[in-house]
mmCIF file of C-alpha atoms (C1' of nucleotides) in Angstrom:
data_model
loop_
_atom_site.group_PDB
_atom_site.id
_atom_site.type_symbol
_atom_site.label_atom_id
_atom_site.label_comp_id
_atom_site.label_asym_id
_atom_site.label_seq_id
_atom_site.Cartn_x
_atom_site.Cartn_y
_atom_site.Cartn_z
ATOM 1 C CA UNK A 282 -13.861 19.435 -39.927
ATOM 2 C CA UNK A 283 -13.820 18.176 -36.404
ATOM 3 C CA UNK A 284 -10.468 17.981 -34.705
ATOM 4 C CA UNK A 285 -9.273 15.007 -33.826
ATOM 5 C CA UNK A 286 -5.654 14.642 -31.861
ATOM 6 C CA UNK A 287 -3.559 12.895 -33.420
ATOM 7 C CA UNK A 288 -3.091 9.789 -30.893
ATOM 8 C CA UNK A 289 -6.482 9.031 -31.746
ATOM 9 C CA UNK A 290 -6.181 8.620 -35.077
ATOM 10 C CA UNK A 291 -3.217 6.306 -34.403
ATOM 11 C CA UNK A 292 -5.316 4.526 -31.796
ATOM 12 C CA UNK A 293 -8.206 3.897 -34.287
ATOM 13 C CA UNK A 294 -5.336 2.280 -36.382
ATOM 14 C CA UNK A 295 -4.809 -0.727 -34.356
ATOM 15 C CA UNK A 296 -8.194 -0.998 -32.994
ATOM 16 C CA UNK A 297 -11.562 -1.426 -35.093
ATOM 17 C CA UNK A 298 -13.611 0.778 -33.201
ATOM 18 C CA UNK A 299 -12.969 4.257 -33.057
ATOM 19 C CA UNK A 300 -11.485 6.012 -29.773
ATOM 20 C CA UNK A 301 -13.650 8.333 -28.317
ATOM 21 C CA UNK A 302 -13.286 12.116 -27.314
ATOM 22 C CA UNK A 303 -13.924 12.084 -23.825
ATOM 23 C CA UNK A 304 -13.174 14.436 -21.115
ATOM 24 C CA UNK A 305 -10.715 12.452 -19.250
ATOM 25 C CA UNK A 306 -9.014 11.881 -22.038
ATOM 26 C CA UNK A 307 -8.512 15.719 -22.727
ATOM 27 C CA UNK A 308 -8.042 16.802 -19.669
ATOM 28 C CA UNK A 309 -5.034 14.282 -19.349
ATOM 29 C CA UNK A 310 -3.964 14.894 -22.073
ATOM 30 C CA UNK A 311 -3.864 19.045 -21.182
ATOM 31 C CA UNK A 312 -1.947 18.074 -17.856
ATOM 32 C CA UNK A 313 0.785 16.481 -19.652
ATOM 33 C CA UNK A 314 1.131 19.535 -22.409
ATOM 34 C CA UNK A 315 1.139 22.045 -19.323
ATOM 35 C CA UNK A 316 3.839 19.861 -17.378
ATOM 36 C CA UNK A 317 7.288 20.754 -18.148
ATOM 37 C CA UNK A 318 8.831 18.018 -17.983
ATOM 38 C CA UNK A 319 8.623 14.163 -17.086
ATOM 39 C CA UNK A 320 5.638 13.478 -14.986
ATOM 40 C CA UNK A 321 4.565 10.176 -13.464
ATOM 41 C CA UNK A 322 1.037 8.862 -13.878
ATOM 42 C CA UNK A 323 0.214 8.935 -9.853
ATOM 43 C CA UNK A 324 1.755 12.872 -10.271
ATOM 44 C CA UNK A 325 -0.231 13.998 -13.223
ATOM 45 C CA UNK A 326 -3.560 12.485 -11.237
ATOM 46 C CA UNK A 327 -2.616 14.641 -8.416
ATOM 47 C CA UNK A 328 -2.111 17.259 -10.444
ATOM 48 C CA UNK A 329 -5.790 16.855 -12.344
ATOM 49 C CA UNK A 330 -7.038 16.596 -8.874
ATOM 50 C CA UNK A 331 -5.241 19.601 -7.530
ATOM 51 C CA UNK A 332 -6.702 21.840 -10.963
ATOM 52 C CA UNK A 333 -10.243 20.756 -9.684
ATOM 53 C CA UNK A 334 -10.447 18.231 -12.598
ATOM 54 C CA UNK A 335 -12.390 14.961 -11.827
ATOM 55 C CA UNK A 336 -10.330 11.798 -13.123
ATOM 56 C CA UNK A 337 -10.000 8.606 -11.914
ATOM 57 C CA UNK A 338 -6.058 7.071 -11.184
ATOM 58 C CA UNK A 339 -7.209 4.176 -13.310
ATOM 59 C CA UNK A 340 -8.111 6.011 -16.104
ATOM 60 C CA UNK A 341 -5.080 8.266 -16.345
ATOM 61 C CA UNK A 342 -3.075 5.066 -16.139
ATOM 62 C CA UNK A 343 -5.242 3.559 -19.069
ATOM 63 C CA UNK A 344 -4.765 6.948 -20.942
ATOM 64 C CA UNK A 345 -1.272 7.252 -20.824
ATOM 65 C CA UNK A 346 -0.476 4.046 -21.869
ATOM 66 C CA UNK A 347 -2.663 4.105 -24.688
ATOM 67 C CA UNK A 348 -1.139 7.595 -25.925
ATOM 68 C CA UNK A 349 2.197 5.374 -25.572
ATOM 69 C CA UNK A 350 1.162 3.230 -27.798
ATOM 70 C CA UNK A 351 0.326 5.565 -30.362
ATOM 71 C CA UNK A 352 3.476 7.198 -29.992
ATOM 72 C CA UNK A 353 1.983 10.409 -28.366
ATOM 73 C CA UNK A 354 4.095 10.346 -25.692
ATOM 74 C CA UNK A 355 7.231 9.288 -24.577
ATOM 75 C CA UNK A 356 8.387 7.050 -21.737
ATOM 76 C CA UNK A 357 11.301 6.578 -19.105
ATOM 77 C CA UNK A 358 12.204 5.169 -16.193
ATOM 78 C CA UNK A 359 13.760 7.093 -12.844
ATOM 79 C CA UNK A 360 16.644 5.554 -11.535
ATOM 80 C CA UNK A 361 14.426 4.531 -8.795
ATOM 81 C CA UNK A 362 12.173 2.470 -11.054
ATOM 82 C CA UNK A 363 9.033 4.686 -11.048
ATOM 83 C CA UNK A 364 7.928 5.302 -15.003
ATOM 84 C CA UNK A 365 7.259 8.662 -16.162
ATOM 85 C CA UNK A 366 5.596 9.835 -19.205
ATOM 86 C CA UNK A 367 5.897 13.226 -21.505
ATOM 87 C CA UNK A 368 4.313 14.742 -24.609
ATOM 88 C CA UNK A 369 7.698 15.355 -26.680
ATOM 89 C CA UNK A 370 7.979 18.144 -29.137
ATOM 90 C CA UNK A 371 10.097 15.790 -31.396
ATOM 91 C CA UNK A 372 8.531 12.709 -32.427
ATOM 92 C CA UNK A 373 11.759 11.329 -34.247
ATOM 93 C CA UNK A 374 14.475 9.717 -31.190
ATOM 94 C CA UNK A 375 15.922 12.036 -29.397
ATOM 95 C CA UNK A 376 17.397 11.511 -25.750
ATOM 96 C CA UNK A 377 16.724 13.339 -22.412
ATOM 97 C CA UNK A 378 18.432 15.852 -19.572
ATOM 98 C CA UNK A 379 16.423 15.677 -17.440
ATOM 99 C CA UNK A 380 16.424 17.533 -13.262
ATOM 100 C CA UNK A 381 15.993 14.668 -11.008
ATOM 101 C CA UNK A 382 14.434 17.617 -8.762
ATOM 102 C CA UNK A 383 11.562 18.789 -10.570
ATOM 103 C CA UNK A 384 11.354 16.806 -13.923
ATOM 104 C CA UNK A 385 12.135 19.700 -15.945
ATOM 105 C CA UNK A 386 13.438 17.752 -19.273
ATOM 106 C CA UNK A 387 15.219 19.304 -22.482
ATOM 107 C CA UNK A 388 15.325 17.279 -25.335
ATOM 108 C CA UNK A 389 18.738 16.264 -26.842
ATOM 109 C CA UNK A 390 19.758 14.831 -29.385
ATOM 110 C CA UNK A 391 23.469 13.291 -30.103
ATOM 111 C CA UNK A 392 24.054 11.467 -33.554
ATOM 112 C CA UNK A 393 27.560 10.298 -31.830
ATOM 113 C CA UNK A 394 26.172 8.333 -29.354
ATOM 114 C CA UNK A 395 23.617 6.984 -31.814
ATOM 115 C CA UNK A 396 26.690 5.795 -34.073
ATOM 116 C CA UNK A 397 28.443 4.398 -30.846
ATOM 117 C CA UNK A 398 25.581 2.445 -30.029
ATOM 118 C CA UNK A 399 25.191 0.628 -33.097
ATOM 119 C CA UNK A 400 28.949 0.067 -33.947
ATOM 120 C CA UNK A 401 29.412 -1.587 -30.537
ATOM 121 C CA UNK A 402 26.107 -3.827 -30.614
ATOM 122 C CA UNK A 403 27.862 -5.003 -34.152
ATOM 123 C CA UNK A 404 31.172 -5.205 -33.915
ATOM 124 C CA UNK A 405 30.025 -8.059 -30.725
ATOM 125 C CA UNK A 406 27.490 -9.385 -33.249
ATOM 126 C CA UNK A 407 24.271 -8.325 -31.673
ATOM 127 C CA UNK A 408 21.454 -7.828 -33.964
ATOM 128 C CA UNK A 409 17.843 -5.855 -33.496
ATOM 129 C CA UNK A 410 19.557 -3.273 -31.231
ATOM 130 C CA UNK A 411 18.323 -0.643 -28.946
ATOM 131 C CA UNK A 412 18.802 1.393 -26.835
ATOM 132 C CA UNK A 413 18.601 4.037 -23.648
ATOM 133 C CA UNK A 414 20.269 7.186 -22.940
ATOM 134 C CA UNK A 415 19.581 9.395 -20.227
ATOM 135 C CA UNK A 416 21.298 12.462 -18.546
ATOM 136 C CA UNK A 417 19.722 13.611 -14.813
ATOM 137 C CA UNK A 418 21.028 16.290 -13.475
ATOM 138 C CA UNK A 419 19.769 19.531 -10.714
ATOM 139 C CA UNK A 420 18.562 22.324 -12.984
ATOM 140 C CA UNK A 421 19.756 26.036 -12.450
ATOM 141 C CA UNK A 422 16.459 26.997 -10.491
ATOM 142 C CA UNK A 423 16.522 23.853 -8.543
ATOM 143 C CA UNK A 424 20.049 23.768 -7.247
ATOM 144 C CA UNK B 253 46.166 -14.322 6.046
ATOM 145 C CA UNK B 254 42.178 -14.925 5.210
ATOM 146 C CA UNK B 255 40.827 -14.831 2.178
ATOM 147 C CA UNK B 256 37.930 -11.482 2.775
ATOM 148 C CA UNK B 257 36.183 -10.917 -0.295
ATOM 149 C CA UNK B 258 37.109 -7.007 -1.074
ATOM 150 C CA UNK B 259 33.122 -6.523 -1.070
ATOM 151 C CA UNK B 260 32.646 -7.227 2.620
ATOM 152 C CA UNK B 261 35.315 -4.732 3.163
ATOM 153 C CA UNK B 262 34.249 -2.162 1.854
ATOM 154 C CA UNK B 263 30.676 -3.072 4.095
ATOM 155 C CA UNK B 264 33.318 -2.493 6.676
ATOM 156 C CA UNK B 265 33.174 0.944 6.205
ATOM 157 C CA UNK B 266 29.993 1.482 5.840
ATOM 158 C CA UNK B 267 28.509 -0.107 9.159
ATOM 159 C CA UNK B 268 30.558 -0.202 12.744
ATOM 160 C CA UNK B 269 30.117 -3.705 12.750
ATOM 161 C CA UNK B 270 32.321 -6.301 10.598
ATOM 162 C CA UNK B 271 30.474 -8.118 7.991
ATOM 163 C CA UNK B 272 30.136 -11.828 8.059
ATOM 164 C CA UNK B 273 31.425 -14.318 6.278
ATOM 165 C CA UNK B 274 28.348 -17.050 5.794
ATOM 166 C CA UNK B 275 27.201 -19.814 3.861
ATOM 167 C CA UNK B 276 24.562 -18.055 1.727
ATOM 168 C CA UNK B 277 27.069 -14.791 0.806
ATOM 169 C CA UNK B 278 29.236 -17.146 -0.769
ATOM 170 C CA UNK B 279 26.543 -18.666 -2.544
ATOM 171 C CA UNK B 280 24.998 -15.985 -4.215
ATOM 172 C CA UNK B 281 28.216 -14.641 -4.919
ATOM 173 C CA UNK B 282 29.096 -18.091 -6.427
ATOM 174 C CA UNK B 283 26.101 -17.529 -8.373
ATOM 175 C CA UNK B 284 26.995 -14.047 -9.755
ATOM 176 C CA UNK B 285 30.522 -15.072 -10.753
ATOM 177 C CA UNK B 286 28.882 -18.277 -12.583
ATOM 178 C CA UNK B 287 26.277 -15.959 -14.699
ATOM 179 C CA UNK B 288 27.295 -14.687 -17.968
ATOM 180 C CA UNK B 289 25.656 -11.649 -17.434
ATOM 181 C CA UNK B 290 22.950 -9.608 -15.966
ATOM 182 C CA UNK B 291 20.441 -11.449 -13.779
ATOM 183 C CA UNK B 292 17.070 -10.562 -10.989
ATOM 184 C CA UNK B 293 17.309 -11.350 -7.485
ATOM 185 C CA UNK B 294 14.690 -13.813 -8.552
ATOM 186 C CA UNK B 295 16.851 -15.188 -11.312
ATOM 187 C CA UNK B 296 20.029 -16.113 -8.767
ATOM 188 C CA UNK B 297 17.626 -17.548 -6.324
ATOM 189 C CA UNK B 298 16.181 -19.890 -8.742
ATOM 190 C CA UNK B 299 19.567 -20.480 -9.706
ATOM 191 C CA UNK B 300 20.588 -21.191 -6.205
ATOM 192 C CA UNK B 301 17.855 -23.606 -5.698
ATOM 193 C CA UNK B 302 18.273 -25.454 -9.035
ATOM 194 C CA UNK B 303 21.983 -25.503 -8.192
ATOM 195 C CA UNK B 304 20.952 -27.353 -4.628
ATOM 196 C CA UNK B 305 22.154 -23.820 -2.714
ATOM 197 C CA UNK B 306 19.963 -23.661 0.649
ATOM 198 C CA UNK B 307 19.064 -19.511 0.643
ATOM 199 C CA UNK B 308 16.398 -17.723 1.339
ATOM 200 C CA UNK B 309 14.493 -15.053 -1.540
ATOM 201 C CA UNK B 310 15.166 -12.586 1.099
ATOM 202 C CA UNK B 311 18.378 -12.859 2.031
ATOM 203 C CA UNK B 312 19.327 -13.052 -1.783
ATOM 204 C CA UNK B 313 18.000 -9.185 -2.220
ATOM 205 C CA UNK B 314 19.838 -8.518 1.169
ATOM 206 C CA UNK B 315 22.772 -9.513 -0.386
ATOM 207 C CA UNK B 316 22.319 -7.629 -3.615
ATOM 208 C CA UNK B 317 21.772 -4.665 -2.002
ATOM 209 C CA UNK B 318 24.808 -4.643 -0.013
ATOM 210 C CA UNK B 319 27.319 -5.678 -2.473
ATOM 211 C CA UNK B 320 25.519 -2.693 -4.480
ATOM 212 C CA UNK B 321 26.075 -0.104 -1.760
ATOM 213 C CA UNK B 322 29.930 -1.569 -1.530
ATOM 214 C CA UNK B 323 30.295 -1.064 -5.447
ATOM 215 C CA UNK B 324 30.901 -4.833 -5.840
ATOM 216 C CA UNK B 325 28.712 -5.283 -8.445
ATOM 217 C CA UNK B 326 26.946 -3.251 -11.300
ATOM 218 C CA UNK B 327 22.873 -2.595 -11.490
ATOM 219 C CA UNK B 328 20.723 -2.219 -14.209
ATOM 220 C CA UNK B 329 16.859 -2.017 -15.482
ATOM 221 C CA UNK B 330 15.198 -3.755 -18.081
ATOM 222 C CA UNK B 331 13.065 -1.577 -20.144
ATOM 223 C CA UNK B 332 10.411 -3.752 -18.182
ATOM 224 C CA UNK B 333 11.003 -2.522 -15.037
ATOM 225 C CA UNK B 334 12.926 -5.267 -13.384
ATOM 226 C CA UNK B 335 15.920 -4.587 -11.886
ATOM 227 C CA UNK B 336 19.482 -6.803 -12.650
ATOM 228 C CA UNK B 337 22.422 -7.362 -11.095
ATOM 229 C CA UNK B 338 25.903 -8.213 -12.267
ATOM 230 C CA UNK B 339 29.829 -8.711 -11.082
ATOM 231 C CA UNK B 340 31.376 -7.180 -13.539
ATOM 232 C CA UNK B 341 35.154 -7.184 -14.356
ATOM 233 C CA UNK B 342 35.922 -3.065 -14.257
ATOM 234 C CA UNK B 343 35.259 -1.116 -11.131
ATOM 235 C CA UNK B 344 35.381 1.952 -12.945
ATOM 236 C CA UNK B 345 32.563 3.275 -14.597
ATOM 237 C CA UNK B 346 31.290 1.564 -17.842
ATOM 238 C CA UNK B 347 27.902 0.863 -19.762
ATOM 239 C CA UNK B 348 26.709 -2.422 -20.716
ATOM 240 C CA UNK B 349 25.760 -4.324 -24.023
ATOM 241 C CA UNK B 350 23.256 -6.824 -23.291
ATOM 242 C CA UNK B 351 21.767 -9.811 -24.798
ATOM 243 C CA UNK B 352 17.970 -9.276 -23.898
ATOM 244 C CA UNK B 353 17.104 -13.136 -24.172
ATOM 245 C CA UNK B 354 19.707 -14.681 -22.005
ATOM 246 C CA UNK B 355 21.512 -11.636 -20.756
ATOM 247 C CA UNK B 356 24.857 -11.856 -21.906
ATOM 248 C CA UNK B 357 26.680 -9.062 -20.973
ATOM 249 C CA UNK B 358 29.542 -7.167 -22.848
ATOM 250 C CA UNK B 359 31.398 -4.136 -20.713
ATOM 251 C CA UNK B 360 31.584 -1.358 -22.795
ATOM 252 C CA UNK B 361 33.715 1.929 -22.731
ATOM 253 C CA UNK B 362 32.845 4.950 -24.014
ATOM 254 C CA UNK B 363 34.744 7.787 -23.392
ATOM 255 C CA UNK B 364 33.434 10.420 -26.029
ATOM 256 C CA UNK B 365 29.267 9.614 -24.893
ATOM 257 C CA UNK B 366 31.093 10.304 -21.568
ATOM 258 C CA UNK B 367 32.559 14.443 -22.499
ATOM 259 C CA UNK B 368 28.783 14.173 -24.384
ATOM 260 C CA UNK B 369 26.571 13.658 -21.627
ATOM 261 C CA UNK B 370 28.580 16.279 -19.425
ATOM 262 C CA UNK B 371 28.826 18.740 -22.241
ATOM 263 C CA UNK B 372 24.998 18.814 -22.828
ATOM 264 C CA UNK B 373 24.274 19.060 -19.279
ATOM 265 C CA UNK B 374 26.446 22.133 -18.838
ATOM 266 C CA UNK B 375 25.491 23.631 -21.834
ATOM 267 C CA UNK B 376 22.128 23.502 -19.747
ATOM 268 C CA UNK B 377 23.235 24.574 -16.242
ATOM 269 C CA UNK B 378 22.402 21.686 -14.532
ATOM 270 C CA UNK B 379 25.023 20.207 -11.871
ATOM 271 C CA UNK B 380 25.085 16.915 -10.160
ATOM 272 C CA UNK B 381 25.376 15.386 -13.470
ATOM 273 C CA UNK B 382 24.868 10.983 -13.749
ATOM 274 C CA UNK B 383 23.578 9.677 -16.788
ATOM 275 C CA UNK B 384 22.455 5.577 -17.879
ATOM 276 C CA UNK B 385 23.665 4.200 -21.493
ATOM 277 C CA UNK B 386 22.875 1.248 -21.911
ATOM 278 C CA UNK B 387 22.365 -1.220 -25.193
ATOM 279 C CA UNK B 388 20.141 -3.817 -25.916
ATOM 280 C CA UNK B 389 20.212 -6.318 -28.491
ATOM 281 C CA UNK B 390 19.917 -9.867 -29.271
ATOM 282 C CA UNK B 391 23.199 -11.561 -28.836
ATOM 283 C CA UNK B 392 24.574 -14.142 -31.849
ATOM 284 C CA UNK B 393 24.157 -17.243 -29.913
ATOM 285 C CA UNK B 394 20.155 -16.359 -29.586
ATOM 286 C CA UNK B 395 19.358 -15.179 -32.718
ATOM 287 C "C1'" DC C 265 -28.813 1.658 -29.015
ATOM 288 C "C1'" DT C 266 -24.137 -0.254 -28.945
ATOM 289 C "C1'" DC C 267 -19.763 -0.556 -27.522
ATOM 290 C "C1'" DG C 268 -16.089 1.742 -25.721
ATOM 291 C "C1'" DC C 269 -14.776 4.346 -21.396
ATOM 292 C "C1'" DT C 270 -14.717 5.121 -16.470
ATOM 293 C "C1'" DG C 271 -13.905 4.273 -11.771
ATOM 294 C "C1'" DC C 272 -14.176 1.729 -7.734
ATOM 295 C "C1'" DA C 273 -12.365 -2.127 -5.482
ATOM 296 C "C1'" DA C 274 -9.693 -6.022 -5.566
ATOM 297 C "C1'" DA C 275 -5.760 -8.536 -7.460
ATOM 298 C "C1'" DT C 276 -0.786 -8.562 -8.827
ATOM 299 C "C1'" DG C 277 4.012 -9.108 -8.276
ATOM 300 C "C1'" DG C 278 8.493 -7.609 -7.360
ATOM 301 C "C1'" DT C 279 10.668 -5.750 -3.427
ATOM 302 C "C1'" DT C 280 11.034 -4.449 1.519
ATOM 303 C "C1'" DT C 281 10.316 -4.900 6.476
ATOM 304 C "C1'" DG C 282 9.155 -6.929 11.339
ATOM 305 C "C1'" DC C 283 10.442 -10.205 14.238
ATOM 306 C "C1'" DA C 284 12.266 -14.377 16.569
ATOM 307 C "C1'" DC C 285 15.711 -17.783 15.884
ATOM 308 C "C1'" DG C 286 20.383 -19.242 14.324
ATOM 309 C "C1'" DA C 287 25.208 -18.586 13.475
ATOM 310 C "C1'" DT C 288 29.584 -15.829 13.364
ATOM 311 C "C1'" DG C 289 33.684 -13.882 15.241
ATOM 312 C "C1'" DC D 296 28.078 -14.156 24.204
ATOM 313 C "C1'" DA D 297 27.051 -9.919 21.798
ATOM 314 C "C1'" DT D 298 25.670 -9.001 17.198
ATOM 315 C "C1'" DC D 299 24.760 -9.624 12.846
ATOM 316 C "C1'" DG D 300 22.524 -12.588 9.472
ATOM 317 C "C1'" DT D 301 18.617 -15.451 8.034
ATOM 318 C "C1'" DG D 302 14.053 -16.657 6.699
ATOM 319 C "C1'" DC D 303 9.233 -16.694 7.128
ATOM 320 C "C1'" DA D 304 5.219 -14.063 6.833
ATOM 321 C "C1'" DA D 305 3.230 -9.790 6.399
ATOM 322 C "C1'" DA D 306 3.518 -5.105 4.564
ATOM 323 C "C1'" DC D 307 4.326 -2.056 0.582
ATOM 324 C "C1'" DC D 308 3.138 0.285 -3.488
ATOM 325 C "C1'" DA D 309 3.003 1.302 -8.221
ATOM 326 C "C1'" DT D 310 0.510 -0.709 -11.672
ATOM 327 C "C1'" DT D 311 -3.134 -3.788 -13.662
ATOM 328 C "C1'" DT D 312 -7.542 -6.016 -14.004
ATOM 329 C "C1'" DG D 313 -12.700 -7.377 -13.072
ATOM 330 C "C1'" DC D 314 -16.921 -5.674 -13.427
ATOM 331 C "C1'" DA D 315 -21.182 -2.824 -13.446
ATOM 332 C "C1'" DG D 316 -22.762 1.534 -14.776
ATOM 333 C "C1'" DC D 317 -22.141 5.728 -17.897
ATOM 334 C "C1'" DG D 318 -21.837 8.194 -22.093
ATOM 335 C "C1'" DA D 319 -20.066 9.141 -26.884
ATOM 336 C "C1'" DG D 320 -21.306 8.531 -31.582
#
DNA sequence: CTCGCTGCAAATGGTTTGCACGATG
DNA sequence: CATCGTGCAAACCATTTGCAGCGAG
């Protein structure tokens, strides 16, 4: 039995043809399990570049947001507005700390502030709610 | 004594020179005070021009910026990307409830996501701590 | 072989900046 | 009147898209 990564099984869900295994694709998808925290896509391209691998910007951009579709990877947004991407170790919610420095990111998770959330958005009679939560922060090796 | 919006004060510290009082300040911060909630440079602008208001795209994300760096008013991002603006009531620090069809805004206070943010990023030994909650939904009116 | 994937180059679109003119205090 | 503010046009820059060639299955 071949393997197949998961996102592309999830991929092949929405679309009728079926994704292919190509080397971009794995090598992207290596950079982001070696990073160790948030990484943006014009980062992880210079990283791929920097570890000799040939990939094009586009394609890492194309990548990403497909594994973001599939739920492969998870997405946020610096302060600054820049959008950064990370293969998560929990695929259920879970929030972020994350070092503004370096992008080192620990996963959190905080039932509380899920309750908050949700008693606030009803108690003012807002329906379909979401939302964000993020910590940032210098880590210890960074300060 | 003259009416000096406590905005262009604070500018006063900032920069050796005194703000100014003009036309188009007072406009767009007509504009702010008018919207129910969060809105894009782009947004006030059109609302400034629909309104009859003679200012410039520029000058409106001039403006913004300034009354941001003088703490008058309170910035946010859409999931999208786009960046918001808003006057909002409390100086101190609060997170928002917002309508994300026609923005409506509701302040929020949340004390205990507050100690839980900190706590975490202790627990985790990073300093400089800031953190974004924010709430999306779709307000009654809109649903 | 077919159709998706890739990558270059060009387009996008919100935001920022350079510069000369206009207005404030 | 010395400066700051304004607005147009051009610059920016991360991200997206068009298109022709490549390669997986």
């Amino acid at each position: 039995m071949t393997f197949v990564p998961e996102w592309e099984v999830a991929v092949s869900h929405v679309v009728p043809g079926t994704a292919r295994n190509t080397r971009q694709r794995t090598e992207v998808l290596a950079a982001l399990e070696a990073a160790a925290g948030f990484r943006s896509a014009q980062q992880l391209h210079a990283d791929l570049r920097a570890g000799g691998a040939q990939v094009g910007l586009t394609t890492v951009y194309r990548t990403l947001q497909l594994m973001l579709e599939a739920g492969e990877v998870d997405q946020m947004r610096l302060p600054g507005g820049d959008q950064l991407y990370r293969r998560c170790a929990q695929s259920r919610h879970h929030h972020h700390l994350v070092c503004r420095v370096c992008g080192r990111t620990v996963e959190l998770e905080g039932p509380a502030v899920e309750a908050w959330a949700d008693k606030q958005a009803a108690l003012n009679g807002f329906t379909d709610i979401d939302h964000t939560v993020e910590i940032f922060g210098t880590c210890t090796t960074c300060a």
